Amino acid sequence: MERAVPHAVPLGQMEVFQTLQRLHMTIFSQSVSPCGKFLAAGNNYGQIAVFSLSAALSSEAKEESKKPVVTFQAHDGPVYSMVSTDRHLLSAGDGEVKAWLWAEILKKGCKELWRRQPPYRTSLEVPEINALLLVPKENSLILAGGDCQLHAMDLETGAFTRALRGHTDYIHCLALRERSPEVLSGGEDGAVRLWDLRTAKEVQTIEVYKHEECSRPHNGRWIGCLATDSDWMVCGGGPALTLWHLRSSTPTTIFPMRAPQKHVTFYQDLILSAGQGRCVNQWQLSGELKAQVPGSSPGLLSLSLNQQPAAPECKVLTAAGNSCRVDVFTNLGYRAFSLSF
Amino acid sequence: MSSESSKKRKPKVIRSDGAPAEGKRNRSDTEQEGKYYSEEAEVDLRDPGRDYELYKYTCQELQRLMAEIQDLKSRGGKDVAVEIEDRRIQSCVHFMTLKKLNRLAHIRLKKGRDQTHEAKQKVDAYHLQLQNLLYEVMHLQKEITKCLEFKSKHEEIDLVSLEEFYKEAPPDISKAEVTMGDPHQQTLARLDWELEQRKRLAEKYRECLSNKEKILKEIEVKKEYLSSLQPRLNSIMQASLPVQEYLFMPFDQAHKQYETARHLPPPLYVLFVQATAYGQACDKTLSVAIEGSVDEAKALFKPPEDSQDDESDSDAEEEQTTKRRRPTLGVQLDDKRKEMLKRHPLSVMLDLKCKDDSVLHLTFYYLMNLNIMTVKAKVTTATELITPISAGDLLSPDSVLSCLYPGDHGKKTPNPANQYQFDKVGILTLRDYVLDLGHPYLWVQKLGGLHFPKEQPQHTVIADHSLSASHMETTMKLLKTRVQSRLALHKQFASLEHGIVPVTSDCQYLFPAKVVSRLVKWVTIAHEDYMELHFTKDIVEAGLAGDTNLYYMALVERGTAKLQAAVVLNPGYSSIPPIFQLCLNWKGEKTNSNDDNIRAMESEVNVCYKELCGPRPSHQLLTNQLQRLCVLLDVYLETESHDDSVEGPKEFPQEKMCLRLFRGPSRMKPFKYNHPQGFFSHR
């Protein structure tokens, strides 16, 4: 197949450097604003870009609408995780969590509202924070990452209330089980652990790699993604993407996806997953692949569903990963367009 | 009857006054003496009225007699004849009367005419007199008016005004007492004074003329003196040449250069002037010279008649030689092309000497019909260079100066007006002729002061000194950096082809002491081959792989692992970094599309290149990148997690000190080397 080769533009040093940066950019995290109209994305250079979803989705959208409204340097290291409260955007990467006001974030030169660092044991290397989880009932934030612990931080006071230890290797992902409330964490050590927040104790452990149906030793044992729906949990990573029944700790459905998955979420009656490979996969609970929608990045790391009630016209699925682009799916059937850093 | 005829006298016409009348009186006197019957005298006596009555009566009688004769004749008889005879005789008598009357009438007529004539003559004479007199009067009047209008010449002279006259004129001329009263005398006096003044001035004028002659002569003398001085000065300068050389002050040489420079076309002249100025002021390593034939340059400006003669001669010659074969259309077009691409016979040579004694020779040409400048480059080094195979293009004259400024590839003519000229002679692009004519880079035009604005093509572009001056320093610096970086690469390539990555001692700190992966291959690949590789598509799509770049393939090996690296070397190395794209063959094929760590390795080399630049002028960038690639491969292979299901030890035991093996959601390997502690960590 002959491709039209783009004409090589005469590039000065600055342009070449910027092009190379964009080629090697990875977007790790996304978060939707409380009004539902904006999407923040964090990349491996520590930058956060805020896109206007309403402008990009409107009928007069031009090429500039697909560019960020504002981009700023948030962290020194990559921004691995972001969540939004009803007023703040919380971002975390290299050992610190910072808060930004959504109302202020569109202005140039925005400064963080506050920054906190959980108490780490080691001082040789600052561990990264891979996952942030909001617990609305307690108004607290759970952080987990490189130091193999879950830290709970009270959002009002900013104090670190608890540290949950149990993982033997760093933690990849967190999920909240609303009912109890319990927190699930998946880590590099291949185990999914359930923690009770009130007692600060580990309630249940599922070592996924020990189950033959889903383990894939050649990929490793690490758990890259977690999602839970009270009684059910789906997790994936090195082992295959599997649906578990939590009370009995048994794998009920194994999704036949060879590539390791990096992000999984429940949506209506489907399970959406994405990982190595271009596509966003849609699974039925029975384990059948309903659809595979290709995106524009060679690998995906994060999915975000904009379900904010305030902006129903911006109800889209956005996917980002190993590129400088965020794919926007207006309906789950195809990729509508891509926002770009 | 005879008496009648003798009585007839033909009246003679009187032609003039007087004289014939006298002649006639003489005759009439003689006639009177002979007692002739003068009918003229009788005329005076008879009364014309009565003669007229007589005439009428005679006519009636004749008519009556004729009528009676008619009657008698018609009656006939014997008596008739006698009566007819009687009446005949009567009619004859009447006829005679008529004749006399006729004569008298003629005579009267004649007399009347004569009298009229005389009177007329008199009147005419008076008339003539009157005319003469009138004419004289008129003439005299004219004369009078002429006299009255006469302007004497003296009134045309602008005389000095009265007051001045009385002031200045000496009293013997002005004679105030006389002249005051008498305007005539006054005027005379004034004229006198005028004459006096003029004489004096004429005198002065003669004096001045003679002075001028004298001075002219003096000037001539001095000129000769000076012109005799010139050859002497020349001989002194000639004699001083060895002294100049001895003291390293080649004034004479510079002077000769300036002489030749006068024949340079304007852009080359601007370049020459600016380069010389720059060389003298800022950069002693720059030397400027002019090459080419001055005579040919002068020949370009021959006056048109000469050249037409030459043309006709040459045409005649041409006709003779090509009578047999008419030149084909292609040959004619070829000639036209050659004509269009003609170079000016003079060219400017710049020699830039670099620190390591290598020299960049630049020869600048001017294409007269296209109004652009081109340059040919050559690099010579102090020591002979053995060119490694992969370094073939680095110093080639065609590409060594490519893209000195971003995008300035020198394959297209910078003058937009040239396109129309090319269309006429069928030249598609200047690219085909670039090897022969030199490259028309944009910076070359700027150095020659030629500015071609992209918006509107101008008809005439004049060479501008300020444009040249503003670009001179930057361009010279860029040229030097370019040559030195190319030479450095040249040396490095020689080493790379032997599998050794030459890392200088001041860059050693960037890498751990022990590097196991080895570079086994370093070759050039063609642009098309690069585009065909499956793992370079991102770079191609981003527009970073143009045809002005140089492409290489490096192969790094360790054990069973083979890492292919496709390298894009931008002509603007080392300010623009080389770009690496990797493909690892070890337990399957891993590229940046299916392995995040390969992507991270590429990022380490491409994006974090600034750490690898080394000390300025950062010629070590490429070699440092290659060395880092080897280190990255080491880390990658050693930190690969062991697959529990496969039996046997790890192929690559971990020797590198790492704090953590994986970090972050993408499970990155620790690629960052920390100096001097010597361990690997994550960015």
Coordinates of C-alpha atoms in Angstrom, one line a residue, chain B residues 157 174 249 353 401 556 598 611-612 627 679:
Chain B
I157 CA 23.3 101.0 -25.9
S174 CA 30.6 115.2 -18.8
M249 CA 51.8 43.6 4.7
K353 CA 40.6 28.0 8.0
L401 CA 26.8 22.7 2.7
V556 CA 24.1 -3.6 18.3
I598 CA 11.7 0.1 23.3
E611 CA 22.7 15.5 28.2
L612 CA 24.6 13.6 25.6
Q627 CA 27.1 4.3 23.4
F679 CA 23.3 2.8 39.6

